[in-house]
Coordinates of C-alpha atoms (C1' of nucleotides) in Angstrom, one line a residue:
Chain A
X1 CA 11.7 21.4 9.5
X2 CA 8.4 21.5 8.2
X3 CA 7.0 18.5 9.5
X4 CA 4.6 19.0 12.0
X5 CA 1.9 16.4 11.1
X6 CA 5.2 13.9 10.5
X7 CA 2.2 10.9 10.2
X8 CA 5.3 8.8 10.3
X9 CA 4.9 7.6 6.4
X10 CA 7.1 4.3 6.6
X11 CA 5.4 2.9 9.3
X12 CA 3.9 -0.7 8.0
X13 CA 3.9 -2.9 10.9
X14 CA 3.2 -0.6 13.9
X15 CA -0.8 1.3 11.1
X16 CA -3.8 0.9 13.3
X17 CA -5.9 0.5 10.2
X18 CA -6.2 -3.0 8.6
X19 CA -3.7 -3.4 6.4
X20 CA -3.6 -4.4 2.8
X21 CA -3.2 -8.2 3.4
X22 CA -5.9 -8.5 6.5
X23 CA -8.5 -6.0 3.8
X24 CA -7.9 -8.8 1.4
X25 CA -8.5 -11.7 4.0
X26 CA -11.9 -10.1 4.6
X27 CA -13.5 -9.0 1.4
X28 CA -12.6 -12.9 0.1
X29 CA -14.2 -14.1 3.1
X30 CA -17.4 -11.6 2.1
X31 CA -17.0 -12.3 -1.1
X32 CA -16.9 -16.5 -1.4
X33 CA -19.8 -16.4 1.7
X34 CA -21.3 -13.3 1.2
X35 CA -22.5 -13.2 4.7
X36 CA -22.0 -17.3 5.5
X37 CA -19.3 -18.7 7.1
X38 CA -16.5 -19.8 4.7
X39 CA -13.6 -22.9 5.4
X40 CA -10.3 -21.8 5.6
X41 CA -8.5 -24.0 2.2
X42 CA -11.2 -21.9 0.1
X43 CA -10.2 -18.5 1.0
X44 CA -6.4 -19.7 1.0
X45 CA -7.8 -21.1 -2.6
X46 CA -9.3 -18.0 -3.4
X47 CA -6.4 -15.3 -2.5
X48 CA -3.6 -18.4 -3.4
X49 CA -1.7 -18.3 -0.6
X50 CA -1.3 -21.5 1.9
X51 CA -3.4 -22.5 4.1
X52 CA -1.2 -21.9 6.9
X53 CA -0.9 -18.5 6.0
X54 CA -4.9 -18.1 6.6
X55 CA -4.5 -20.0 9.9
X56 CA -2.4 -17.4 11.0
X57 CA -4.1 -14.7 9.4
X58 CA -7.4 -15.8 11.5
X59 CA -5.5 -14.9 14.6
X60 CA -5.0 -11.6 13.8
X61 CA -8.1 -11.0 12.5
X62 CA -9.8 -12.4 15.3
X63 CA -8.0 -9.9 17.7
X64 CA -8.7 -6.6 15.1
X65 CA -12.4 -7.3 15.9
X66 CA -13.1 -8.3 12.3
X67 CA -13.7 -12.1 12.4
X68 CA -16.2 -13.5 15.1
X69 CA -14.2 -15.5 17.4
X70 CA -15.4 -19.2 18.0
X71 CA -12.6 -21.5 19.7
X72 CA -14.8 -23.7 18.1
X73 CA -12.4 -26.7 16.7
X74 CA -14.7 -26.7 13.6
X75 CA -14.2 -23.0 12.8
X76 CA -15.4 -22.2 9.5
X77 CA -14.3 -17.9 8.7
X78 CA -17.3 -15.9 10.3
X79 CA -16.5 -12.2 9.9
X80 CA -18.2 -10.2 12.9
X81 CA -20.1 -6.7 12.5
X82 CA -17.3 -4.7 11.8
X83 CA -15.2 -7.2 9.9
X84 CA -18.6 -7.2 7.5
X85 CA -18.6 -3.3 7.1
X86 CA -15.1 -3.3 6.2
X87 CA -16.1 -5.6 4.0
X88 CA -19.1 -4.2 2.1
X89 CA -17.0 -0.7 1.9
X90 CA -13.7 -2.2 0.2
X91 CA -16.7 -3.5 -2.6
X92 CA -17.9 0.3 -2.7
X93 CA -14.7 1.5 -3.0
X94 CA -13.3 -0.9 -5.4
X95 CA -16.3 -0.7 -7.4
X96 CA -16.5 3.0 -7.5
X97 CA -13.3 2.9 -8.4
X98 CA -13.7 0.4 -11.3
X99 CA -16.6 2.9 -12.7
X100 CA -14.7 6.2 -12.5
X101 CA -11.1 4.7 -14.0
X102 CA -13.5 3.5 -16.7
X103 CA -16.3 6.0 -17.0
X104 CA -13.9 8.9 -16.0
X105 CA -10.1 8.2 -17.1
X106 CA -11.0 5.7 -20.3
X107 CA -9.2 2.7 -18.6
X108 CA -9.8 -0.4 -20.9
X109 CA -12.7 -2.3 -19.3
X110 CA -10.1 -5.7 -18.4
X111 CA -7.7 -3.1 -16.7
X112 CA -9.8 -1.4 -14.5
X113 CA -9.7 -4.1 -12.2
X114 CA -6.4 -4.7 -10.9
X115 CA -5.8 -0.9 -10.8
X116 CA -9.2 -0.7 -8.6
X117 CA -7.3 -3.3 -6.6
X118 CA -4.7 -1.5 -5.4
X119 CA -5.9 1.8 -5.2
X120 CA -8.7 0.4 -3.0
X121 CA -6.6 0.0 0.2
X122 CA -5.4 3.6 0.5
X123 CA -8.2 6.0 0.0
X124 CA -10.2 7.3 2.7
X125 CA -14.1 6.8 3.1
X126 CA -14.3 10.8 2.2
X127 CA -12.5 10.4 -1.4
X128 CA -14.9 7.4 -2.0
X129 CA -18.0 9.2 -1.3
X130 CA -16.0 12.3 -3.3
X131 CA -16.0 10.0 -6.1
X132 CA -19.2 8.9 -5.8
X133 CA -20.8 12.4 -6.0
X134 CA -18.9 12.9 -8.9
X135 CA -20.2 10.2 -10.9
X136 CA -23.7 10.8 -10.0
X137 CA -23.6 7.8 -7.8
X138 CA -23.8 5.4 -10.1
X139 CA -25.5 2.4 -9.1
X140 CA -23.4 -0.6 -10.8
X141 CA -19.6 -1.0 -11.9
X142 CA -19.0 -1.1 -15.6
X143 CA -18.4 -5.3 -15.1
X144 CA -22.5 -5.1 -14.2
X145 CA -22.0 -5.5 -10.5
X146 CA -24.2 -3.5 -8.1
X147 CA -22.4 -0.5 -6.0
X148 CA -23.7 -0.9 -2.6
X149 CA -24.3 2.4 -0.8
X150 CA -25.8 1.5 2.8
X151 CA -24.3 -2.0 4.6
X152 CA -27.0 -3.2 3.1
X153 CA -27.0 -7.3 2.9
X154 CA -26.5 -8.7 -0.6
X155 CA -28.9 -9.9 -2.4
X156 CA -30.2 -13.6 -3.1
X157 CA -27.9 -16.6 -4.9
X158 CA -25.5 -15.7 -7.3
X159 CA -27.1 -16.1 -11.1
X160 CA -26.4 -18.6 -13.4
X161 CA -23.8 -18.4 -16.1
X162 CA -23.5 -18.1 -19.8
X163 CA -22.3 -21.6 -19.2
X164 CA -25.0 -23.2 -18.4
X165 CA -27.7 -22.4 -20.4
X166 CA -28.9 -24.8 -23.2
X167 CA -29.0 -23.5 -26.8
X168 CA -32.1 -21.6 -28.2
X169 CA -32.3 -19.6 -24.7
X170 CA -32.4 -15.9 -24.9
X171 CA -30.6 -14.3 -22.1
X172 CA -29.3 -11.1 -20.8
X173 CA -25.7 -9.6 -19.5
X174 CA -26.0 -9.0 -16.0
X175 CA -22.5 -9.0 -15.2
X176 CA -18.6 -10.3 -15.8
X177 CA -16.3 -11.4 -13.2
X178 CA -13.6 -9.1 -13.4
X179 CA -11.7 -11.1 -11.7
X180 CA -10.1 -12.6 -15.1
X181 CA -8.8 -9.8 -17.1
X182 CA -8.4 -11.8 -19.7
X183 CA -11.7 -13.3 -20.2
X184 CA -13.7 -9.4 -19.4
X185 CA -11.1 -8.6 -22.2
X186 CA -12.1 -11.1 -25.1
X187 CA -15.9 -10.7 -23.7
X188 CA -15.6 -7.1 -24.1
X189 CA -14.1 -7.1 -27.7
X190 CA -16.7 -9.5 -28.7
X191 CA -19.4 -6.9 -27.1
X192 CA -20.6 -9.1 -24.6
X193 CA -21.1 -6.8 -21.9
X194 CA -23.7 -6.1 -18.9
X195 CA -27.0 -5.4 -20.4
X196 CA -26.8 -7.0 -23.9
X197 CA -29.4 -9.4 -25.3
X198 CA -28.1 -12.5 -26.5
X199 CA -29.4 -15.9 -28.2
X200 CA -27.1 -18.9 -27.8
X201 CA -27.0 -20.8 -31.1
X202 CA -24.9 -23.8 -29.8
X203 CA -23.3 -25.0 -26.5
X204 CA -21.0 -27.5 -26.4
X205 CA -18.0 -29.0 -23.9
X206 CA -15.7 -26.7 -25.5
X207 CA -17.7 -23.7 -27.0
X208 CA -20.5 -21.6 -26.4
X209 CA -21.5 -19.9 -29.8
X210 CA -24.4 -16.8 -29.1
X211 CA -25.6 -13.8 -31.4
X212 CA -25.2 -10.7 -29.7
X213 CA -27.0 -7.9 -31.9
X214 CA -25.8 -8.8 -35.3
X215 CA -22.9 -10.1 -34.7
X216 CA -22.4 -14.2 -34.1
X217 CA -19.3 -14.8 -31.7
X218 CA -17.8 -18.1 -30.3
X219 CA -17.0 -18.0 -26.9
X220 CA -14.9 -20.9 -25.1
X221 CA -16.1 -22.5 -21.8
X222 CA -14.3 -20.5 -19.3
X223 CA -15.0 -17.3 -20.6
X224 CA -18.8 -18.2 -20.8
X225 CA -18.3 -19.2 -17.4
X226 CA -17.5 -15.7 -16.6
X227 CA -20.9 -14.3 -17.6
X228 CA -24.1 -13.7 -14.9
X229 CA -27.1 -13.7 -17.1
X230 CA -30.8 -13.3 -16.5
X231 CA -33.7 -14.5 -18.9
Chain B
X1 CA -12.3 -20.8 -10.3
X2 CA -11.9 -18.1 -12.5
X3 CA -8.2 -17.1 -11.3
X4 CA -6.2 -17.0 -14.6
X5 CA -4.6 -13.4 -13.7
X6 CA -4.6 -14.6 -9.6
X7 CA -1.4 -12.0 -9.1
X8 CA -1.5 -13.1 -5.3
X9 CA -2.4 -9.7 -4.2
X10 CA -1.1 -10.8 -0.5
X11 CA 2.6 -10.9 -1.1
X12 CA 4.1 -7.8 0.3
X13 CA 7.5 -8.9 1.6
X14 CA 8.1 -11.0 -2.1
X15 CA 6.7 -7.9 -4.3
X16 CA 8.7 -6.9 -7.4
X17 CA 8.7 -3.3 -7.5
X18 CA 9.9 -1.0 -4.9
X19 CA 7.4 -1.2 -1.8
X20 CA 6.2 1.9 -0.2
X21 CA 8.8 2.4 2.2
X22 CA 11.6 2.0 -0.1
X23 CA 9.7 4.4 -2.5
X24 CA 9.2 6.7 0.5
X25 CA 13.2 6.5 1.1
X26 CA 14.3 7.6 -2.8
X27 CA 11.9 10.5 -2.7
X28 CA 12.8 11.6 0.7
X29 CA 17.0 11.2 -0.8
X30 CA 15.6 13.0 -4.0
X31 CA 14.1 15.6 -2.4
X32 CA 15.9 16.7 0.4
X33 CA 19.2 16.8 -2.3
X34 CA 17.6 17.6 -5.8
X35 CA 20.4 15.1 -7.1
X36 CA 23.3 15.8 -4.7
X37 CA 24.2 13.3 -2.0
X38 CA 22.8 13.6 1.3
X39 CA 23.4 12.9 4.8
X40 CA 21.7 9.4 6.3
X41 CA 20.6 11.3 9.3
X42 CA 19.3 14.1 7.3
X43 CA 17.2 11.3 6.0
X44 CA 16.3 9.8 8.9
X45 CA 15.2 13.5 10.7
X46 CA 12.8 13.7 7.5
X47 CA 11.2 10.7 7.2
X48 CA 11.2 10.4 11.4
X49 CA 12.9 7.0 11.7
X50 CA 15.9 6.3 13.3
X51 CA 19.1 6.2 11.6
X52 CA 19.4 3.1 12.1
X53 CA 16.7 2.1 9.7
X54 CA 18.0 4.5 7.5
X55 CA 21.5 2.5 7.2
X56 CA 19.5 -0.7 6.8
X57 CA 17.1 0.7 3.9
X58 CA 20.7 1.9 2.6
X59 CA 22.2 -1.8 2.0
X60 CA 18.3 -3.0 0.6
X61 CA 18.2 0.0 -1.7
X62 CA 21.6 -0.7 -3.4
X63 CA 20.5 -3.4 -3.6
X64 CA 17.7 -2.7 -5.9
X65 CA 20.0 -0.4 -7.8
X66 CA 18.1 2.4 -6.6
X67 CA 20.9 3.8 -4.7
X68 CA 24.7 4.4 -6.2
X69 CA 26.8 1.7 -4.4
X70 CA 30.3 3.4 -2.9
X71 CA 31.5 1.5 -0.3
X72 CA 33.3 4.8 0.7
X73 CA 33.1 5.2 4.7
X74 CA 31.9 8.2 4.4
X75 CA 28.9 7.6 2.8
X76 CA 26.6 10.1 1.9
X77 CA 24.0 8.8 0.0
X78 CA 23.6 9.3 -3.7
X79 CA 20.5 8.1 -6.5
X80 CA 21.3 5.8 -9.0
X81 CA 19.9 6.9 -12.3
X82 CA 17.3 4.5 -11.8
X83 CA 16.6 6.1 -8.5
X84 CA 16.6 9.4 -10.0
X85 CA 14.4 8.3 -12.2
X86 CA 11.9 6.5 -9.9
X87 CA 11.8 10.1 -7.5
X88 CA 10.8 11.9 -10.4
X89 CA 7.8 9.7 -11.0
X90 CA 7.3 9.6 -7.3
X91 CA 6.7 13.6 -7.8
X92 CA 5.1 13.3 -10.7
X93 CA 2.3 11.1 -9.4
X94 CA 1.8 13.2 -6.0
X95 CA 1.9 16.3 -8.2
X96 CA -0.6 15.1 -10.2
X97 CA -2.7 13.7 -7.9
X98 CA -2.6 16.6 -5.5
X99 CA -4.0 18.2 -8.8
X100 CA -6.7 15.6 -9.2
X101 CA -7.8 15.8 -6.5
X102 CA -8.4 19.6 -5.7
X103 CA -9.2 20.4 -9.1
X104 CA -12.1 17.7 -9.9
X105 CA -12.8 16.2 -7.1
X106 CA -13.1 19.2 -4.5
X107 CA -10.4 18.0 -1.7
X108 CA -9.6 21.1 0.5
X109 CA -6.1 21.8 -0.6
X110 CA -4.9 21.0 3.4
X111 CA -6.0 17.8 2.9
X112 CA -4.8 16.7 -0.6
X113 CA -1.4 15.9 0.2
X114 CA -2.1 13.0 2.8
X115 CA -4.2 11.3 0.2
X116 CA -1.4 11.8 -2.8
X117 CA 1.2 10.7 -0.1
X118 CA -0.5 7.0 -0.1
X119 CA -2.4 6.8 -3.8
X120 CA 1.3 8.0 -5.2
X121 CA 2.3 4.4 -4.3
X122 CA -0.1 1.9 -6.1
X123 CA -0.7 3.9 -9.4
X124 CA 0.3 2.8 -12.7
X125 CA 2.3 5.1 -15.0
X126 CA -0.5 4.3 -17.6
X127 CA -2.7 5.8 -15.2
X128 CA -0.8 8.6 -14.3
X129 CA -0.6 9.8 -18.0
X130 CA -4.6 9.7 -18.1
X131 CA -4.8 12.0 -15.3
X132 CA -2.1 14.3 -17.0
X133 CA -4.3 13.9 -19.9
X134 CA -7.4 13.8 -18.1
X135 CA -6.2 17.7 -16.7
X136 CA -4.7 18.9 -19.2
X137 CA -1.2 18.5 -18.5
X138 CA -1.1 21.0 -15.7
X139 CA 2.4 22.5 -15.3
X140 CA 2.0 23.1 -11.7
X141 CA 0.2 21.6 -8.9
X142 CA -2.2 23.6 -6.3
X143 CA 0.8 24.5 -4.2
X144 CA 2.4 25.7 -6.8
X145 CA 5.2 23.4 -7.0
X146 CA 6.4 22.0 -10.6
X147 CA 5.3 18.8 -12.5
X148 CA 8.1 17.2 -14.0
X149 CA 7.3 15.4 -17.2
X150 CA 10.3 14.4 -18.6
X151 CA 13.2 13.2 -16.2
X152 CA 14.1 17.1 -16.5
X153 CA 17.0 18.1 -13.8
X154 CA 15.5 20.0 -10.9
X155 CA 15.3 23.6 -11.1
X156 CA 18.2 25.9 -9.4
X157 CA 18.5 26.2 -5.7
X158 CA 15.2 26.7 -3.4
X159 CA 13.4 30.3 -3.5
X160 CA 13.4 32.3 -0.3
X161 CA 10.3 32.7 2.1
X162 CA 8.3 34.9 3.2
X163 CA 9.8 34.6 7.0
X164 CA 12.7 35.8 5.5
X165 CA 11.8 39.0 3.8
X166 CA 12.2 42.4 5.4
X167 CA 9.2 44.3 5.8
X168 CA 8.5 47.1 3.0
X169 CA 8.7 43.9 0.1
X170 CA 6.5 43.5 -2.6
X171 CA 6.5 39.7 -3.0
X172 CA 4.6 37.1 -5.7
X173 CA 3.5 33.9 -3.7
X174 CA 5.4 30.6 -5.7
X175 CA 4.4 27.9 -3.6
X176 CA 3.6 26.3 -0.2
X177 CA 5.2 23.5 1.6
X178 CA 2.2 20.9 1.2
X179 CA 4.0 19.1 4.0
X180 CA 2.6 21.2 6.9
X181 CA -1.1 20.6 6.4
X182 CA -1.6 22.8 9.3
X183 CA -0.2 25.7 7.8
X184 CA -1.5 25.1 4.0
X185 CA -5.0 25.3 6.1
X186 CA -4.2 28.6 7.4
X187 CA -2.2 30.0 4.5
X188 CA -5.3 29.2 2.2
X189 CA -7.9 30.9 4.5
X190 CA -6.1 33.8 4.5
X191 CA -5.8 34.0 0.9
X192 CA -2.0 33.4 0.7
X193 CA -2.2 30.9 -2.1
X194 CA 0.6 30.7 -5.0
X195 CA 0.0 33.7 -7.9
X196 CA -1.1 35.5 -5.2
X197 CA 1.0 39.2 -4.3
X198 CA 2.0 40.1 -0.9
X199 CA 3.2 43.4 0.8
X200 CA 5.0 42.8 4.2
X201 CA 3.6 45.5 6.5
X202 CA 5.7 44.2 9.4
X203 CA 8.2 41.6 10.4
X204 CA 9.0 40.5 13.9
X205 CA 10.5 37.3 15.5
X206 CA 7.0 36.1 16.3
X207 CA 4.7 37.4 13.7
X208 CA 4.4 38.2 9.6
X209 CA 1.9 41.1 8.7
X210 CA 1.1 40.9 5.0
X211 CA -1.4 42.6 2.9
X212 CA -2.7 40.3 0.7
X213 CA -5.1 42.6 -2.3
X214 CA -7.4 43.8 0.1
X215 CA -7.1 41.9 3.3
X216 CA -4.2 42.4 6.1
X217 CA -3.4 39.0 7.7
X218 CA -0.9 38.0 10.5
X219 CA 1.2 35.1 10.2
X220 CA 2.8 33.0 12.5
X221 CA 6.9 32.6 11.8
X222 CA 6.2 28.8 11.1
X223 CA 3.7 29.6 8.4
X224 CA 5.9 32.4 6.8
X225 CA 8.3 30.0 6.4
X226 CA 6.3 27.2 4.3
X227 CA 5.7 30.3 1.8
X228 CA 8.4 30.0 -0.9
X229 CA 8.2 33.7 -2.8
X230 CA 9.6 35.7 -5.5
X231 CA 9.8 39.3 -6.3
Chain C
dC1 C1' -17.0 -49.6 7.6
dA2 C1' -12.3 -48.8 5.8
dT3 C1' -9.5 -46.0 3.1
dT4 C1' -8.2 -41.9 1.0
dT5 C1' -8.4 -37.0 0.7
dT6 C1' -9.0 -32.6 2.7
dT7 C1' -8.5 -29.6 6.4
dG8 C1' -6.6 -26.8 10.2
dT9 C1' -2.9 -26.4 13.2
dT10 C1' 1.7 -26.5 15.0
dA11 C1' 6.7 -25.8 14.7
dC12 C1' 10.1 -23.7 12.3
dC13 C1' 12.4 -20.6 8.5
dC14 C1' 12.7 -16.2 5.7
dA15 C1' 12.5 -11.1 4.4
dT16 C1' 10.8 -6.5 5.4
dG17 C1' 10.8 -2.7 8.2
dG18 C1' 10.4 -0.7 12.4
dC19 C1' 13.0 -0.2 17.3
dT20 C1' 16.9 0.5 21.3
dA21 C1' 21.5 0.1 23.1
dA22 C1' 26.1 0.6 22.4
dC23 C1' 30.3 1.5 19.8
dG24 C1' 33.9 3.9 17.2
dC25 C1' 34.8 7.8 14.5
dT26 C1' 34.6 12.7 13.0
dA27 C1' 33.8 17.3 13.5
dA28 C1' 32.7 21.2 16.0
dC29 C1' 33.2 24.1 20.3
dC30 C1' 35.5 26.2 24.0
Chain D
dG1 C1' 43.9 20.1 22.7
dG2 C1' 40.2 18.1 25.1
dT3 C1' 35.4 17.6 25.5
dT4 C1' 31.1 17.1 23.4
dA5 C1' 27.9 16.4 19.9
dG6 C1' 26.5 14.1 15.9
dC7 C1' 26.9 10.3 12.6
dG8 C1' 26.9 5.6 10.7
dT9 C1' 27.1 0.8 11.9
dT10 C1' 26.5 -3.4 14.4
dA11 C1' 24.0 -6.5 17.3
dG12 C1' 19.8 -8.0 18.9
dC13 C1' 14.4 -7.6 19.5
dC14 C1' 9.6 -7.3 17.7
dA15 C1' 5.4 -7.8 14.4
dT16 C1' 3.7 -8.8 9.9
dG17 C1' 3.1 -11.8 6.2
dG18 C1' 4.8 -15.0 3.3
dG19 C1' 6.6 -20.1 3.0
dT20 C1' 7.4 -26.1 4.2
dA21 C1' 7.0 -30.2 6.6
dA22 C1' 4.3 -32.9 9.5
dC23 C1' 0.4 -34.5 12.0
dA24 C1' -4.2 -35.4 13.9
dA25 C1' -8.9 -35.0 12.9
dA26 C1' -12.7 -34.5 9.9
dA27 C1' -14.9 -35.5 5.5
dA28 C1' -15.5 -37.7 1.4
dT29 C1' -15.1 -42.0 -1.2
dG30 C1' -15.2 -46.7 -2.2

DNA sequence: CATTTTTGTTACCCATGGCTAACGCTAACC
DNA sequence: GGTTAGCGTTAGCCATGGGTAACAAAAATG
């Protein structure tokens, strides 16, 4: 029987690499505290799942080496050296991913994510840096997000949103929170993607309505919410 | 919170669709009978689990309706349609990918199958048709074997190998077991890839002596026998 | 400052997917 | 025909990763 490097393929409990669930735990807590510790209830929030499941998570976590461990009673989510270079490479590889399903493949733009998401917990570092090369590493994800190459610490306080801006202010796309498929979807139809310059005619507590190019679109709250801008 | 589409990504036990181990256990059925029943322990040998986990898969997989129910003692075990019809996916994506991967992204072909083996799980169909697409529709992967792209009944019975020929033969190269990284290494630096045409200078219990166009090569028995060959 | 809400933890339950030990049965070997 | 080997199942154990219910402590609110 041909099956000399068996690699035991049903083997879920026993992997020695993180698995799917602890990846997740640790690119929320990256990704709500970039760097900061985070409380508990937000990443259980964040990833909906209790909080006890997080309580328990932290264990685990804490023995893998990828949380710093503070019996602190007040323990807010600190992820340690390693727990932060997982981290930053499940980004690279889910935005890499994102760019060549998109760039590559001609997955719709509110797809790209949730395939990115799963696909992102079983390649190896050398397919992502395979990929990379092959898209020239690019340098952000089609949702405007930068692709971080070294471990590199992320950069200062998130941007404001298409939200928040008053009317008469002209702003430009930085990014979408692909996050909400549905939102990058409407945003995307209505051309309201990373670099576009836009003027917002009117903001009000239900609509936000901007000119982007020639076109005038009406955006509601929560996808406006969606949008990183810069003036 | 922008959440809308949350999809809990944590839930593995409470997941929908077939998990990787169950998916694992339909294409192992598939392929080790192409369609007719096989033995649990057969099963087991391949996958290198116990038989007991086998018999337990067995009760979870009928019921998914992956498996035919027949409460006979006996009990070999036999696809549903459904399951049929999942395997054939199953070798559709790790065909595919295997192509993927070696073709445009440059993955030595030893080391293709590993990374198909766990990307094969978390794919969409959608996204399996744009690499089809994306290639070409390829109709065979860089082993050599098949891609199925309708539910198409497998082919007839398996092709001999070259550890079974009798020296003097003229042989064409089909395919390679992609299981056996170790030997798809070998077989590819010596040339013996499929298309490929062979004359066996010498066959003994230990080695394989073939001419392959210019070069003479000596293969081990275990190697010969991941070569499947025609005349 | 008192009350209410939020938070983290414990104790317990459930399903999946591995495992070993042990049993009864069938089938093959001598 | 008797022994032996192999097969499928049961019973019971373990870790992971979900979940409730309940509670004490901390934080926010009035």
């Amino acid at each position: 029987m041909g099956n000399k490097n068996a690699t035991d393929l049903l083997t879920v409990g026993s992997d020695r690499s993180p698995s799917r669930a602890r990846e997740d735990y640790v690119k929320a807590i990256y990704q709500l505290g970039g760097g900061a510790p985070v409380r508990a209830a937000a990443v259980a929030r964040y990833l909906n799942v209790s909080r006890v499941s997080v309580s328990k998570a932290k264990r685990l976590l804490e023995g893998d080496g990828l949380l710093e461990a503070e019996a602190a009673p007040a323990k807010p989510l600190r992820l340690s050296h390693k727990g932060r270079a997982l981290a930053v490479a499940m980004v690279r590889r889910h935005r890499l991913l994102e760019t060549f399903l998109h760039r590559s493949l001609d997955v719709p733009l509110e797809r790209v994510h949730a395939e990115a998401e799963r696909i992102e917990h079983v390649i190896s570092d050398d397919l992502a840096s395979r990929i990379a090369a092959f898209l020239g590493r690019p340098s952000s994800d089609p949702h405007g997000h930068p692709i971080p190459y070294d471990d590199a610490t992320t950069s200062g306080g998130p941007l404001p949103t298409l939200a928040s801006v008053a009317a008469g202010a002209r702003v430009v796309v930085v990014s979408l929170d692909d996050r909400d498929d549905e939102a990058v979807g409407a945003l995307a139809s209505a051309g309201v993607l990373p670099g576009a310059t836009l003027r917002v005619e009117r903001s009000d507590t239900a609509k936000v309505r901007v000119r982007c190019g020639t076109r005038v679109v009406s955006l509601n709250r929560r996808h406006a919410a969606m949008v990183r801008i810069a003036t």
